[in-house]
Amino acid sequence: GDAAWASPGGRSLRQRLLLLRSAMRYLHGESYRNLPDEVATMLRRVHRMDLPETEQKPVVNFVRKLSGVLTKLKIAHICNAERGPFIFDIVERDRKLVYECNHVDRFYMKSIHKIATMCLQERIVKGMGYQVVQVPHWQWAKIKNKKTRIEYIRMSRYYAVKDRRELQARDDEPEDVATNVLDNLGEYFFKKDRPRASWSWFQPRYDASRRLPQSES
């Protein structure tokens, strides 16, 4: 019954089922649509279950300071907003935009790489249609001036909203960031630099005999 789901163990199980449903629905849609009807119905019932509200966790200092910056920017938002299996640090009220206050516990030790659970959450959140503003702790702590922090958040929000790459499918083949269409733009820009043969770039442009000391005869 609902009493079992309201227990700590039941809430933990419900959270895992919601995470599983969201991952399949937004990242593996074909597999989700092929689920048996009774399984899909069960997951839907778990999602729509109305449990008694628990005491909300207090807003941490990082989130509270970022909330103050958004208030100064006159951006309506909600802190510790619950959406499906996740509790977002901050989500805008009028736009599907999430702010992630990435503290040290969301990264591997002595690294700037996110832990696997946070990477999975970000993929699902973007699959849900949200755009994400990343606020890493080392960048936030480096900025001491309040006006600079406001400008930093304003520009981070602008780039998150205008970034067209978020419209690509999450499972698309990633582009090779080591290549650029402009890499070889100037290679044959001037006719005098154009090679006369396919192997000309590898032909030495000096007379090697002149660089060797002449032997005395």
Short mmCIF file of N, CA, C and O in Angstrom, two decimals, residues 4-93:
data_model
loop_
_atom_site.label_atom_id
_atom_site.label_comp_id
_atom_site.label_asym_id
_atom_site.label_seq_id
_atom_site.Cartn_x
_atom_site.Cartn_y
_atom_site.Cartn_z
N ALA A 4 3.63 1.65 2.73
CA ALA A 4 4.95 1.05 2.48
C ALA A 4 5.81 1.96 1.63
O ALA A 4 7.02 2.08 1.84
N TRP A 5 5.21 2.63 0.64
CA TRP A 5 5.97 3.55 -0.21
C TRP A 5 6.41 4.79 0.56
O TRP A 5 7.41 5.42 0.20
N ALA A 6 5.66 5.14 1.62
CA ALA A 6 6.00 6.33 2.39
C ALA A 6 7.15 6.09 3.36
O ALA A 6 7.72 7.05 3.89
N SER A 7 7.52 4.85 3.58
CA SER A 7 8.63 4.54 4.48
C SER A 7 9.95 4.92 3.81
O SER A 7 10.02 5.10 2.59
N PRO A 8 11.03 5.06 4.60
CA PRO A 8 12.33 5.41 3.99
C PRO A 8 12.76 4.44 2.90
O PRO A 8 13.26 4.86 1.85
N GLY A 9 12.57 3.13 3.14
CA GLY A 9 12.93 2.17 2.12
C GLY A 9 12.07 2.27 0.88
O GLY A 9 12.56 2.13 -0.25
N GLY A 10 10.78 2.53 1.08
CA GLY A 10 9.87 2.69 -0.06
C GLY A 10 10.20 3.93 -0.88
O GLY A 10 10.14 3.90 -2.12
N ARG A 11 10.54 5.02 -0.21
CA ARG A 11 10.91 6.24 -0.94
C ARG A 11 12.18 6.05 -1.75
O ARG A 11 12.31 6.54 -2.86
N SER A 12 13.14 5.33 -1.17
CA SER A 12 14.39 5.06 -1.89
C SER A 12 14.12 4.21 -3.12
O SER A 12 14.68 4.48 -4.21
N LEU A 13 13.25 3.18 -2.98
CA LEU A 13 12.91 2.33 -4.12
C LEU A 13 12.18 3.14 -5.19
O LEU A 13 12.45 2.99 -6.39
N ARG A 14 11.27 4.00 -4.77
CA ARG A 14 10.53 4.84 -5.73
C ARG A 14 11.49 5.76 -6.48
O ARG A 14 11.35 5.97 -7.69
N GLN A 15 12.48 6.30 -5.78
CA GLN A 15 13.45 7.19 -6.42
C GLN A 15 14.23 6.45 -7.50
O GLN A 15 14.47 6.98 -8.60
N ARG A 16 14.60 5.21 -7.22
CA ARG A 16 15.34 4.42 -8.22
C ARG A 16 14.47 4.08 -9.42
O ARG A 16 14.93 4.11 -10.56
N LEU A 17 13.21 3.76 -9.16
CA LEU A 17 12.32 3.44 -10.27
C LEU A 17 12.07 4.67 -11.14
O LEU A 17 12.00 4.57 -12.38
N LEU A 18 11.94 5.84 -10.52
CA LEU A 18 11.75 7.07 -11.28
C LEU A 18 12.98 7.38 -12.12
O LEU A 18 12.87 7.84 -13.27
N LEU A 19 14.16 7.13 -11.55
CA LEU A 19 15.40 7.36 -12.31
C LEU A 19 15.47 6.40 -13.49
O LEU A 19 15.84 6.81 -14.61
N LEU A 20 15.12 5.15 -13.28
CA LEU A 20 15.12 4.17 -14.36
C LEU A 20 14.13 4.56 -15.45
O LEU A 20 14.45 4.50 -16.65
N ARG A 21 12.95 4.98 -15.05
CA ARG A 21 11.93 5.38 -16.04
C ARG A 21 12.40 6.59 -16.84
O ARG A 21 12.25 6.64 -18.07
N SER A 22 12.98 7.58 -16.18
CA SER A 22 13.44 8.78 -16.87
C SER A 22 14.57 8.47 -17.83
O SER A 22 14.61 8.99 -18.95
N ALA A 23 15.52 7.61 -17.40
CA ALA A 23 16.65 7.27 -18.26
C ALA A 23 16.17 6.55 -19.51
O ALA A 23 16.62 6.83 -20.63
N MET A 24 15.22 5.62 -19.35
CA MET A 24 14.73 4.88 -20.51
C MET A 24 13.87 5.78 -21.41
O MET A 24 13.95 5.71 -22.63
N ARG A 25 13.08 6.63 -20.80
CA ARG A 25 12.15 7.45 -21.58
C ARG A 25 12.88 8.52 -22.39
O ARG A 25 12.53 8.77 -23.55
N TYR A 26 13.88 9.16 -21.80
CA TYR A 26 14.50 10.31 -22.45
C TYR A 26 15.82 9.98 -23.15
O TYR A 26 16.27 10.74 -24.01
N LEU A 27 16.45 8.85 -22.79
CA LEU A 27 17.71 8.48 -23.43
C LEU A 27 17.59 7.27 -24.33
O LEU A 27 18.35 7.13 -25.28
N HIS A 28 16.65 6.40 -24.04
CA HIS A 28 16.46 5.18 -24.83
C HIS A 28 14.97 5.02 -25.11
O HIS A 28 14.33 4.08 -24.63
N GLY A 29 14.45 5.97 -25.89
CA GLY A 29 13.01 6.01 -26.15
C GLY A 29 12.47 4.77 -26.83
O GLY A 29 11.36 4.31 -26.51
N GLU A 30 13.23 4.19 -27.74
CA GLU A 30 12.76 3.00 -28.46
C GLU A 30 12.57 1.83 -27.50
O GLU A 30 11.57 1.11 -27.57
N SER A 31 13.52 1.64 -26.59
CA SER A 31 13.41 0.56 -25.61
C SER A 31 12.24 0.80 -24.66
O SER A 31 11.54 -0.13 -24.26
N TYR A 32 12.02 2.07 -24.32
CA TYR A 32 10.91 2.39 -23.41
C TYR A 32 9.57 2.10 -24.07
O TYR A 32 8.64 1.57 -23.44
N ARG A 33 9.45 2.42 -25.36
CA ARG A 33 8.19 2.17 -26.06
C ARG A 33 7.93 0.68 -26.28
O ARG A 33 6.77 0.27 -26.46
N ASN A 34 8.97 -0.12 -26.24
CA ASN A 34 8.82 -1.56 -26.43
C ASN A 34 8.60 -2.32 -25.13
O ASN A 34 8.55 -3.56 -25.15
N LEU A 35 8.50 -1.63 -24.01
CA LEU A 35 8.24 -2.30 -22.74
C LEU A 35 6.85 -2.94 -22.75
O LEU A 35 5.93 -2.42 -23.39
N PRO A 36 6.67 -4.04 -22.04
CA PRO A 36 5.31 -4.61 -21.90
C PRO A 36 4.36 -3.60 -21.27
O PRO A 36 4.76 -2.77 -20.46
N ASP A 37 3.10 -3.68 -21.63
CA ASP A 37 2.12 -2.70 -21.16
C ASP A 37 2.03 -2.67 -19.65
O ASP A 37 1.90 -1.59 -19.04
N GLU A 38 2.09 -3.85 -19.00
CA GLU A 38 1.96 -3.87 -17.54
C GLU A 38 3.15 -3.21 -16.85
O GLU A 38 2.99 -2.54 -15.82
N VAL A 39 4.34 -3.33 -17.45
CA VAL A 39 5.52 -2.69 -16.87
C VAL A 39 5.43 -1.17 -17.04
O VAL A 39 5.69 -0.41 -16.09
N ALA A 40 5.05 -0.72 -18.22
CA ALA A 40 4.90 0.71 -18.45
C ALA A 40 3.83 1.30 -17.55
O ALA A 40 3.99 2.42 -17.01
N THR A 41 2.74 0.58 -17.35
CA THR A 41 1.66 1.06 -16.46
C THR A 41 2.14 1.15 -15.03
O THR A 41 1.83 2.11 -14.30
N MET A 42 2.91 0.17 -14.58
CA MET A 42 3.44 0.19 -13.22
C MET A 42 4.36 1.38 -12.99
O MET A 42 4.27 2.07 -11.98
N LEU A 43 5.27 1.65 -13.97
CA LEU A 43 6.17 2.78 -13.84
C LEU A 43 5.41 4.10 -13.85
O LEU A 43 5.76 5.04 -13.13
N ARG A 44 4.34 4.16 -14.65
CA ARG A 44 3.53 5.38 -14.69
C ARG A 44 2.81 5.60 -13.36
O ARG A 44 2.68 6.73 -12.89
N ARG A 45 2.34 4.54 -12.75
CA ARG A 45 1.67 4.66 -11.45
C ARG A 45 2.64 5.13 -10.38
O ARG A 45 2.30 5.96 -9.53
N VAL A 46 3.87 4.62 -10.42
CA VAL A 46 4.89 5.06 -9.47
C VAL A 46 5.18 6.54 -9.64
O VAL A 46 5.35 7.29 -8.68
N HIS A 47 5.23 6.99 -10.90
CA HIS A 47 5.50 8.40 -11.18
C HIS A 47 4.38 9.30 -10.66
O HIS A 47 4.64 10.40 -10.13
N ARG A 48 3.14 8.86 -10.78
CA ARG A 48 2.00 9.69 -10.39
C ARG A 48 1.61 9.52 -8.93
O ARG A 48 0.64 10.13 -8.47
N MET A 49 2.33 8.71 -8.20
CA MET A 49 2.02 8.46 -6.80
C MET A 49 2.16 9.73 -5.98
O MET A 49 3.13 10.48 -6.12
N ASP A 50 1.16 10.00 -5.14
CA ASP A 50 1.15 11.21 -4.32
C ASP A 50 1.48 10.82 -2.88
O ASP A 50 0.62 10.34 -2.14
N LEU A 51 2.73 11.03 -2.49
CA LEU A 51 3.18 10.66 -1.16
C LEU A 51 3.18 11.88 -0.25
O LEU A 51 3.27 13.02 -0.73
N PRO A 52 3.10 11.66 1.06
CA PRO A 52 3.18 12.81 2.00
C PRO A 52 4.51 13.53 1.85
O PRO A 52 5.56 12.91 1.66
N GLU A 53 4.45 14.83 1.92
CA GLU A 53 5.67 15.62 1.76
C GLU A 53 6.58 15.45 2.97
O GLU A 53 6.13 15.37 4.11
N THR A 54 7.87 15.36 2.67
CA THR A 54 8.87 15.27 3.73
C THR A 54 9.46 16.65 3.99
O THR A 54 9.30 17.58 3.20
N GLU A 55 10.17 16.76 5.08
CA GLU A 55 10.79 18.04 5.43
C GLU A 55 11.90 18.35 4.44
O GLU A 55 12.79 17.53 4.21
N GLN A 56 11.83 19.51 3.84
CA GLN A 56 12.82 19.89 2.84
C GLN A 56 14.15 20.20 3.50
O GLN A 56 14.22 20.72 4.60
N LYS A 57 15.21 19.85 2.77
CA LYS A 57 16.54 20.16 3.25
C LYS A 57 16.79 21.65 3.17
O LYS A 57 16.30 22.34 2.26
N PRO A 58 17.54 22.20 4.11
CA PRO A 58 17.83 23.65 4.04
C PRO A 58 18.68 23.98 2.83
O PRO A 58 19.47 23.16 2.35
N VAL A 59 18.49 25.18 2.33
CA VAL A 59 19.25 25.63 1.16
C VAL A 59 20.69 25.89 1.57
O VAL A 59 20.96 26.62 2.53
N VAL A 60 21.62 25.26 0.86
CA VAL A 60 23.04 25.41 1.20
C VAL A 60 23.52 26.81 0.82
O VAL A 60 22.88 27.53 0.04
N ASN A 61 24.67 27.18 1.35
CA ASN A 61 25.19 28.53 1.18
C ASN A 61 25.45 28.85 -0.30
O ASN A 61 25.15 29.96 -0.77
N PHE A 62 26.00 27.89 -1.03
CA PHE A 62 26.30 28.09 -2.46
C PHE A 62 25.02 28.43 -3.22
O PHE A 62 24.96 29.40 -3.99
N VAL A 63 23.97 27.65 -2.99
CA VAL A 63 22.70 27.87 -3.69
C VAL A 63 22.07 29.19 -3.26
O VAL A 63 21.51 29.93 -4.08
N ARG A 64 22.18 29.51 -1.99
CA ARG A 64 21.58 30.75 -1.49
C ARG A 64 22.24 31.98 -2.11
O ARG A 64 21.56 32.95 -2.49
N LYS A 65 23.56 31.95 -2.26
CA LYS A 65 24.26 33.09 -2.87
C LYS A 65 23.90 33.22 -4.35
O LYS A 65 23.71 34.33 -4.86
N LEU A 66 23.83 32.08 -5.05
CA LEU A 66 23.45 32.14 -6.46
C LEU A 66 22.00 32.61 -6.61
O LEU A 66 21.69 33.37 -7.55
N SER A 67 21.14 32.21 -5.69
CA SER A 67 19.76 32.69 -5.71
C SER A 67 19.70 34.21 -5.53
O SER A 67 18.89 34.89 -6.18
N GLY A 68 20.58 34.74 -4.68
CA GLY A 68 20.63 36.19 -4.51
C GLY A 68 21.05 36.91 -5.77
O GLY A 68 20.53 37.98 -6.10
N VAL A 69 21.99 36.32 -6.52
CA VAL A 69 22.41 36.92 -7.79
C VAL A 69 21.26 36.93 -8.78
O VAL A 69 21.02 37.93 -9.47
N LEU A 70 20.51 35.82 -8.88
CA LEU A 70 19.38 35.76 -9.80
C LEU A 70 18.29 36.74 -9.40
O LEU A 70 17.61 37.31 -10.26
N THR A 71 18.13 36.95 -8.10
CA THR A 71 17.15 37.94 -7.64
C THR A 71 17.55 39.34 -8.08
O THR A 71 16.71 40.14 -8.51
N LYS A 72 18.84 39.65 -8.00
CA LYS A 72 19.31 40.96 -8.47
C LYS A 72 19.11 41.12 -9.97
O LYS A 72 18.89 42.23 -10.46
N LEU A 73 19.20 40.00 -10.71
CA LEU A 73 18.97 40.03 -12.15
C LEU A 73 17.48 39.99 -12.49
O LEU A 73 17.13 40.00 -13.68
N LYS A 74 16.64 39.93 -11.46
CA LYS A 74 15.18 39.91 -11.62
C LYS A 74 14.72 38.69 -12.43
O LYS A 74 13.89 38.79 -13.34
N ILE A 75 15.30 37.54 -12.11
CA ILE A 75 14.95 36.27 -12.74
C ILE A 75 14.18 35.43 -11.72
O ILE A 75 14.74 35.05 -10.69
N ALA A 76 12.92 35.16 -12.00
CA ALA A 76 12.10 34.36 -11.09
C ALA A 76 12.59 32.92 -11.09
O ALA A 76 12.80 32.33 -12.16
N HIS A 77 12.75 32.33 -9.91
CA HIS A 77 13.32 31.00 -9.81
C HIS A 77 12.83 30.30 -8.55
O HIS A 77 12.24 30.92 -7.66
N ILE A 78 13.12 29.00 -8.49
CA ILE A 78 12.75 28.17 -7.34
C ILE A 78 13.98 27.39 -6.92
O ILE A 78 14.69 26.81 -7.75
N CYS A 79 14.26 27.36 -5.63
CA CYS A 79 15.38 26.61 -5.09
C CYS A 79 14.92 25.23 -4.63
O CYS A 79 13.80 25.07 -4.14
N ASN A 80 15.80 24.25 -4.76
CA ASN A 80 15.50 22.87 -4.36
C ASN A 80 14.19 22.39 -4.98
O ASN A 80 13.31 21.86 -4.29
N ALA A 81 14.06 22.59 -6.29
CA ALA A 81 12.83 22.22 -6.99
C ALA A 81 12.87 20.74 -7.36
O ALA A 81 13.86 20.25 -7.90
N GLU A 82 11.80 20.03 -7.08
CA GLU A 82 11.71 18.60 -7.37
C GLU A 82 11.06 18.40 -8.72
O GLU A 82 9.95 18.86 -8.98
N ARG A 83 11.77 17.71 -9.60
CA ARG A 83 11.28 17.38 -10.94
C ARG A 83 11.60 15.91 -11.21
O ARG A 83 12.74 15.55 -11.44
N GLY A 84 10.59 15.07 -11.15
CA GLY A 84 10.80 13.65 -11.37
C GLY A 84 11.70 13.07 -10.29
O GLY A 84 11.48 13.27 -9.09
N PRO A 85 12.77 12.37 -10.69
CA PRO A 85 13.66 11.77 -9.70
C PRO A 85 14.71 12.72 -9.15
O PRO A 85 15.50 12.34 -8.29
N PHE A 86 14.75 13.96 -9.64
CA PHE A 86 15.81 14.88 -9.29
C PHE A 86 15.29 16.03 -8.43
O PHE A 86 14.12 16.40 -8.49
N ILE A 87 16.21 16.59 -7.66
CA ILE A 87 15.97 17.83 -6.92
C ILE A 87 16.99 18.84 -7.45
O ILE A 87 18.18 18.74 -7.14
N PHE A 88 16.53 19.77 -8.26
CA PHE A 88 17.43 20.75 -8.86
C PHE A 88 17.82 21.80 -7.83
O PHE A 88 17.01 22.21 -7.00
N ASP A 89 19.07 22.25 -7.93
CA ASP A 89 19.52 23.33 -7.05
C ASP A 89 18.66 24.57 -7.27
O ASP A 89 18.09 25.11 -6.32
N ILE A 90 18.57 24.99 -8.52
CA ILE A 90 17.74 26.15 -8.88
C ILE A 90 17.17 25.90 -10.27
O ILE A 90 17.87 25.44 -11.17
N VAL A 91 15.90 26.19 -10.44
CA VAL A 91 15.26 26.11 -11.75
C VAL A 91 14.45 27.39 -11.96
O VAL A 91 13.82 27.90 -11.03
N GLU A 92 14.54 27.94 -13.15
CA GLU A 92 13.78 29.16 -13.45
C GLU A 92 12.29 28.86 -13.51
O GLU A 92 11.87 27.78 -13.93
N ARG A 93 11.51 29.82 -13.11
CA ARG A 93 10.06 29.63 -13.05
C ARG A 93 9.42 29.69 -14.43
O ARG A 93 8.46 28.98 -14.71
#
